[in-house]
Coordinates of C-alpha atoms in Angstrom, one line a residue:
M800 CA 0.0 0.0 0.0
A801 CA 1.5 3.4 -1.1
W802 CA 2.1 6.1 1.4
T803 CA 0.0 9.2 1.4
K804 CA 1.6 12.6 1.0
Y805 CA 1.0 13.2 4.8
Q806 CA 2.7 10.0 5.7
L807 CA 5.7 10.8 3.5
L808 CA 5.9 14.2 5.2
L809 CA 5.9 12.6 8.6
A810 CA 8.6 10.1 7.6
A811 CA 10.8 12.9 6.2
M812 CA 10.2 15.1 9.3
M813 CA 11.2 12.2 11.6
L814 CA 14.3 11.4 9.6
I815 CA 15.5 15.0 9.2
T816 CA 14.7 16.4 12.7
G817 CA 16.0 13.2 14.4
S818 CA 19.3 13.6 12.5
I819 CA 19.5 17.3 13.3
N820 CA 18.9 16.5 17.0
T821 CA 22.1 14.4 17.4
L822 CA 24.2 16.4 15.0
S823 CA 23.3 19.8 16.6
A824 CA 24.2 18.4 20.0
K825 CA 27.6 17.2 18.7
W826 CA 28.1 20.4 16.8
A827 CA 27.9 22.4 20.0
D828 CA 30.8 20.4 21.4
Y829 CA 33.1 21.7 18.6
F830 CA 32.7 25.4 19.6
S831 CA 35.3 27.1 21.7
A832 CA 35.0 30.5 23.4
P833 CA 36.2 32.4 26.5
G834 CA 34.2 31.9 29.6
C835 CA 33.3 34.1 32.6
K836 CA 35.8 36.5 34.2
D837 CA 37.9 36.5 31.1
S838 CA 38.9 32.8 31.5
P839 CA 40.9 31.4 28.5
E840 CA 39.2 30.1 25.5
H841 CA 38.0 26.5 26.0
A842 CA 35.6 24.0 24.4
F843 CA 31.9 24.3 25.0
S844 CA 31.4 21.3 27.2
H845 CA 28.1 21.7 29.0
P846 CA 26.1 18.4 28.6
F847 CA 23.6 19.2 31.4
V848 CA 22.8 22.6 29.9
Q849 CA 22.2 20.9 26.6
A850 CA 19.9 18.3 28.3
V851 CA 17.9 21.2 29.8
G852 CA 17.4 22.5 26.3
M853 CA 16.2 19.2 25.1
F854 CA 13.6 19.0 27.9
L855 CA 12.5 22.5 27.0
G856 CA 11.8 21.1 23.5
E857 CA 9.8 18.3 25.0
L858 CA 7.9 20.8 27.2
S859 CA 6.9 22.7 24.1
C860 CA 4.8 19.6 23.1
L861 CA 2.6 20.4 26.1
V862 CA 2.2 24.0 25.0
V863 CA 1.3 22.7 21.5
F864 CA -1.2 20.3 23.0
H865 CA -3.1 23.0 24.9
I866 CA -3.1 25.3 21.9
A867 CA -4.5 22.6 19.6
L868 CA -7.0 21.7 22.3
C869 CA -8.3 25.3 22.6
H870 CA -8.4 25.6 18.8
D871 CA -10.4 22.4 18.5
R872 CA -12.9 23.3 21.2
R873 CA -13.9 26.4 19.2
R874 CA -15.1 24.2 16.3
P875 CA -18.8 23.5 16.0
E876 CA -17.9 19.7 16.3
P877 CA -14.7 19.2 18.3
K878 CA -12.7 16.2 17.0
M879 CA -9.7 16.1 19.3
N880 CA -9.7 13.6 22.1
P881 CA -7.9 15.2 25.1
G882 CA -7.8 11.9 27.0
Q883 CA -8.9 11.2 30.5
T884 CA -7.9 13.1 33.6
F885 CA -4.8 11.6 35.2
N886 CA -2.4 12.3 38.0
P887 CA 0.6 14.0 36.5
L888 CA 2.8 12.5 39.2
L889 CA 2.5 9.2 37.3
F890 CA 5.0 10.7 34.9
L891 CA 7.5 11.6 37.6
P892 CA 9.3 8.2 37.8
P893 CA 9.7 7.8 34.0
A894 CA 10.7 11.5 33.7
M895 CA 13.4 11.0 36.3
C896 CA 14.7 8.0 34.3
D897 CA 14.5 10.1 31.1
M898 CA 16.4 13.0 32.8
T899 CA 19.1 10.7 34.1
A900 CA 19.6 8.7 30.9
T901 CA 19.6 11.9 28.7
S902 CA 22.1 13.7 30.9
I903 CA 24.4 10.7 30.8
M904 CA 24.1 10.4 27.0
Y905 CA 25.0 14.1 26.5
V906 CA 28.1 13.6 28.7
A907 CA 28.9 10.5 26.6
L908 CA 28.4 12.4 23.3
N909 CA 31.0 14.8 24.4
M910 CA 33.5 11.9 24.7
T911 CA 32.7 9.8 21.6
S912 CA 31.6 10.2 18.0
A913 CA 28.1 11.0 16.9
S914 CA 27.8 7.8 14.9
S915 CA 28.9 5.5 17.7
F916 CA 26.6 7.4 20.0
Q917 CA 23.6 6.7 17.7
M918 CA 24.6 3.0 17.0
L919 CA 25.2 2.1 20.7
R920 CA 21.8 3.4 21.6
G921 CA 20.6 0.2 20.0
A922 CA 21.5 -1.5 23.3
V923 CA 18.1 -0.4 24.6
I924 CA 16.6 -3.5 22.9
I925 CA 18.6 -5.8 25.1
F926 CA 17.7 -4.2 28.4
T927 CA 14.1 -3.5 27.5
G928 CA 13.5 -7.1 26.5
M929 CA 15.0 -8.5 29.7
L930 CA 13.2 -6.0 32.0
S931 CA 9.9 -6.6 30.2
V932 CA 10.3 -10.3 31.0
A933 CA 11.3 -9.7 34.6
F934 CA 8.8 -7.0 35.5
L935 CA 5.9 -7.2 33.0
G936 CA 5.7 -11.0 32.7
R937 CA 6.2 -10.7 28.9
R938 CA 7.2 -13.8 27.0
L939 CA 9.7 -13.1 24.2
L940 CA 9.7 -15.1 21.0
A941 CA 12.8 -17.1 20.1
S942 CA 13.4 -14.7 17.3
Q943 CA 13.4 -11.8 19.8
W944 CA 16.0 -13.5 22.0
F945 CA 18.1 -14.2 18.9
G946 CA 17.7 -10.5 18.0
I947 CA 19.0 -9.5 21.4
L948 CA 22.0 -11.9 20.9
I949 CA 22.7 -10.4 17.5
T950 CA 22.5 -6.9 18.9
I951 CA 25.0 -7.7 21.6
I952 CA 27.5 -8.9 18.9
G953 CA 26.9 -5.7 16.9
L954 CA 27.5 -3.5 20.0
L955 CA 30.8 -5.3 20.6
L956 CA 31.9 -4.7 17.1
V957 CA 31.0 -1.0 17.2
G958 CA 32.9 -0.7 20.5
L959 CA 35.8 -2.6 19.0
A960 CA 35.9 -0.2 16.0
D961 CA 36.2 2.7 18.4
F962 CA 38.9 0.9 20.3
T963 CA 41.0 0.0 17.3
N964 CA 40.4 3.3 15.6
G965 CA 41.3 5.3 18.7
N966 CA 39.0 8.1 17.4
Q967 CA 41.9 9.8 15.7
H968 CA 39.5 12.4 14.2
T969 CA 38.8 14.0 17.6
S970 CA 40.9 15.6 20.4
R971 CA 39.7 12.9 22.8
N972 CA 42.0 10.1 23.9
L973 CA 41.1 6.5 23.7
S974 CA 40.1 6.2 27.4
D975 CA 37.6 9.0 26.9
V976 CA 36.1 7.3 23.9
I977 CA 35.7 4.0 25.7
T978 CA 34.3 5.7 28.7
G979 CA 31.8 7.5 26.5
D980 CA 30.7 4.2 24.9
L981 CA 30.2 2.6 28.3
L982 CA 28.2 5.6 29.5
I983 CA 25.9 5.2 26.5
I984 CA 25.3 1.5 27.3
M985 CA 24.6 2.5 31.0
A986 CA 22.1 5.1 29.8
Q987 CA 20.2 2.5 27.8
I988 CA 19.7 0.5 31.0
I989 CA 18.0 3.5 32.5
A990 CA 16.1 4.2 29.3
A991 CA 14.8 0.6 29.4
M992 CA 13.6 1.2 33.0
Q993 CA 11.8 4.3 31.7
M994 CA 9.9 2.3 29.1
V995 CA 9.0 -0.4 31.6
L996 CA 7.6 2.2 34.0
E997 CA 5.7 3.8 31.2
E998 CA 4.1 0.6 30.1
K999 CA 3.3 -0.5 33.6
F1000 CA 1.8 2.7 35.0
V1001 CA 1.2 5.1 32.1
Y1002 CA 0.0 3.3 29.0
K1003 CA -3.1 2.0 30.7
H1004 CA -4.4 5.6 31.0
D1005 CA -5.9 7.3 28.0
V1006 CA -3.3 10.2 27.8
H1007 CA -2.8 12.2 24.6
P1008 CA 0.8 11.5 23.2
L1009 CA 1.7 15.2 23.1
R1010 CA 0.5 15.7 26.6
A1011 CA 2.5 12.6 27.8
V1012 CA 5.7 13.8 26.2
G1013 CA 5.2 17.4 27.4
T1014 CA 4.5 16.3 31.0
E1015 CA 7.7 14.3 31.1
G1016 CA 9.5 17.3 29.6
L1017 CA 8.0 19.6 32.2
F1018 CA 9.3 17.4 35.0
G1019 CA 12.7 17.0 33.4
F1020 CA 13.1 20.7 32.6
V1021 CA 12.2 21.9 36.1
I1022 CA 14.1 19.3 38.1
L1023 CA 17.3 19.4 35.9
S1024 CA 17.2 23.2 35.9
L1025 CA 17.2 23.2 39.7
L1026 CA 19.9 20.6 39.8
L1027 CA 22.2 23.0 37.9
I1028 CA 22.6 25.0 41.1
P1029 CA 24.3 22.2 43.2
M1030 CA 26.1 21.0 40.1
Y1031 CA 27.8 24.4 40.0
F1032 CA 29.6 23.6 43.4
I1033 CA 30.3 19.8 42.9
P1034 CA 34.0 19.3 41.9
V1035 CA 34.7 16.4 39.6
G1036 CA 37.9 15.2 37.9
F1037 CA 36.5 14.4 34.5
S1038 CA 34.9 17.8 33.8
N1039 CA 36.2 20.0 30.9
N1040 CA 35.0 23.4 32.2
P1041 CA 37.6 25.7 33.8
R1042 CA 36.3 25.3 37.4
Q1043 CA 36.3 21.5 37.1
V1044 CA 32.7 21.2 38.5
L1045 CA 29.9 18.9 37.4
E1046 CA 28.2 21.6 35.4
D1047 CA 29.0 25.4 35.2
A1048 CA 25.9 26.9 33.7
L1049 CA 27.2 30.4 34.1
D1050 CA 30.3 29.5 32.1
A1051 CA 28.0 28.2 29.4
F1052 CA 26.1 31.5 29.2
C1053 CA 29.3 33.5 29.2
Q1054 CA 30.6 31.4 26.3
I1055 CA 27.4 32.0 24.4
G1056 CA 27.9 35.7 25.0
H1057 CA 31.4 35.6 23.6
E1058 CA 30.4 33.3 20.7
P1059 CA 26.8 33.8 19.8
K1060 CA 27.0 31.1 17.1
I1061 CA 26.8 28.5 19.9
I1062 CA 23.1 29.4 20.2
L1063 CA 22.5 27.8 16.8
P1064 CA 23.2 24.2 17.7
L1065 CA 21.4 24.7 21.1
L1066 CA 18.3 26.0 19.3
G1067 CA 18.6 23.2 16.8
N1068 CA 18.6 20.7 19.5
T1069 CA 15.6 22.2 21.3
I1070 CA 13.4 22.7 18.2
S1071 CA 14.3 19.4 16.5
I1072 CA 13.4 17.3 19.5
A1073 CA 9.9 18.9 19.6
F1074 CA 9.3 18.1 16.0
F1075 CA 10.9 14.7 16.2
N1076 CA 8.6 13.7 19.1
F1077 CA 5.5 14.8 17.1
A1078 CA 6.7 13.0 14.0
G1079 CA 7.7 9.8 15.8
I1080 CA 4.4 9.5 17.6
S1081 CA 2.5 10.3 14.4
V1082 CA 4.5 7.7 12.4
T1083 CA 3.6 5.0 14.9
K1084 CA -0.1 6.0 14.8
E1085 CA -0.4 6.5 11.0
M1086 CA 1.9 3.7 9.8
S1087 CA 3.5 1.3 12.3
A1088 CA 6.2 1.0 15.0
T1089 CA 8.3 -1.0 12.6
T1090 CA 8.3 1.9 10.2
R1091 CA 9.5 4.1 13.0
M1092 CA 12.3 1.7 13.8
V1093 CA 13.4 1.6 10.1
L1094 CA 13.4 5.4 10.0
D1095 CA 15.4 5.6 13.2
S1096 CA 18.0 3.2 11.6
L1097 CA 18.1 5.5 8.6
R1098 CA 18.7 8.4 11.0
T1099 CA 21.9 6.6 12.1
V1100 CA 23.1 6.5 8.4
V1101 CA 22.4 10.2 7.9
I1102 CA 24.3 11.1 11.1
W1103 CA 27.2 8.9 10.1
A1104 CA 27.3 10.3 6.6
V1105 CA 27.2 13.9 7.7
S1106 CA 29.9 13.2 10.4
L1107 CA 32.2 11.7 7.7
A1108 CA 31.5 14.6 5.3
V1109 CA 32.3 17.4 7.7
G1110 CA 35.4 15.6 9.0
W1111 CA 34.2 14.8 12.5
E1112 CA 35.0 11.1 12.0
V1113 CA 37.1 8.8 9.8
F1114 CA 35.7 5.8 8.1
H1115 CA 36.2 2.4 9.7
P1116 CA 35.0 -0.8 8.0
L1117 CA 34.5 -2.6 11.3
Q1118 CA 31.9 0.1 12.3
V1119 CA 30.0 -0.7 9.1
V1120 CA 29.9 -4.4 10.0
G1121 CA 28.8 -3.6 13.5
F1122 CA 26.0 -1.3 12.2
I1123 CA 24.7 -3.9 9.8
I1124 CA 24.6 -6.5 12.6
L1125 CA 22.8 -4.0 14.8
L1126 CA 20.2 -3.5 12.1
V1127 CA 19.7 -7.3 11.8
G1128 CA 19.3 -7.6 15.6
A1129 CA 16.7 -4.8 15.7
A1130 CA 14.9 -6.2 12.7
L1131 CA 14.6 -9.6 14.4
Y1132 CA 13.5 -8.1 17.7
N1133 CA 10.8 -6.0 16.0
G1134 CA 9.6 -8.9 13.8
L1135 CA 10.6 -7.6 10.4
H1136 CA 11.5 -11.1 9.3
R1137 CA 7.9 -12.5 9.8
P1138 CA 6.5 -11.4 6.4
L1139 CA 9.5 -13.0 4.7
L1140 CA 9.1 -16.4 6.3
P1141 CA 6.0 -18.4 5.4
W1142 CA 6.3 -20.7 8.4
C1143 CA 6.1 -17.6 10.6
A1144 CA 2.8 -16.6 9.3
S1145 CA 1.0 -17.8 12.4
W1146 CA 3.0 -15.2 14.4
Q1147 CA 2.0 -12.3 12.1
E1148 CA -1.2 -11.4 13.8
Q1149 CA 0.4 -11.6 17.3
G1150 CA 3.3 -9.5 16.0
D1151 CA 1.1 -6.8 14.6
T1152 CA -0.7 -6.4 17.9
A1153 CA 2.6 -6.4 19.9
E1154 CA 3.9 -3.8 17.5
R1155 CA 1.3 -1.3 18.6
E1156 CA 1.6 -2.2 22.3
G1157 CA 5.3 -3.2 22.8
L1158 CA 7.9 -1.2 24.7
L1159 CA 9.8 -0.2 21.7
S1160 CA 6.7 0.9 19.8
G1161 CA 7.2 4.5 20.6
G1162 CA 4.1 4.8 22.8
P1163 CA 2.9 8.0 24.3
G1164 CA 5.6 8.4 26.9
S1165 CA 8.6 6.9 25.1
V1166 CA 10.4 10.2 24.8
N1167 CA 13.9 9.0 25.6
E1168 CA 14.0 6.7 22.6
Q1169 CA 14.2 9.5 20.2
S1170 CA 16.3 12.1 21.9

């Protein structure tokens, strides 16, 4: 069945804005400028400030929801379903997971390449599958377990590519790159916890997707913004800001003042995540979760290609092999093989239902999957 123009628009929006989101976050890391009190020029290394910007983008989804709702109510026959009344605190636990995972990933992105960052996020399949079995009582098919195994092999190859390559295209040393890769894997464990919490406590409520994303964004924005205050006084050894603290938000604003161009990638990150959330939710609703997974894989290709083109990375064939294996693992887990295998036809109906309801289907609150 051919896609409609609206579906093509949604797919293009998801692919483009998703790629911009990661690339803009990485682009910010390449800027250098003096900081506060005439401190020497140094790299813009403010992952928590960037994470606040991302949550601001998610929060904007809540604003869009209320604007759309008000506009719809003025019609003679309102068509928009606002969803049932719910306790917003239901979103607090998954929002805390989202905030923690996103912050860790922005720290990791500062240490490793954009393509490795995007590829290693495929590890969420492993932990989501295992946690869904442990806490939701879900039974995975043999093909899903095999997909998890294949994904592990792909992750090892991508990590090995970083190790052997040494990330010579960046100023980071090998230990930073490996640490960044491990942090991304750690963040996927927390992201999987978020998805399990959302499915267990949130999905059973009739909550509009934009409202769900925006509510989590509200919690993440407020809490992380407040945490920037104690972060300003917490000394850490791995920080790249002049004061060697966990996050120096004042230094970030001073650098922006000295180099206004930094605002471009920050705005790109904030705006793109809002559009990406809308597009991702709409793709799942209008087409399928499998389509969303395929588009997300294409996003990795776009990010990789752009990183190579602008000289952020150097080509490594082992990374290609690892990426292909990751795609195979994700395809098996999401059931893309079923239409190709006649003897799996009996699983098709079950797979179509699970595709709409599963943890990786991009349900209403799965905001961390696309950031």
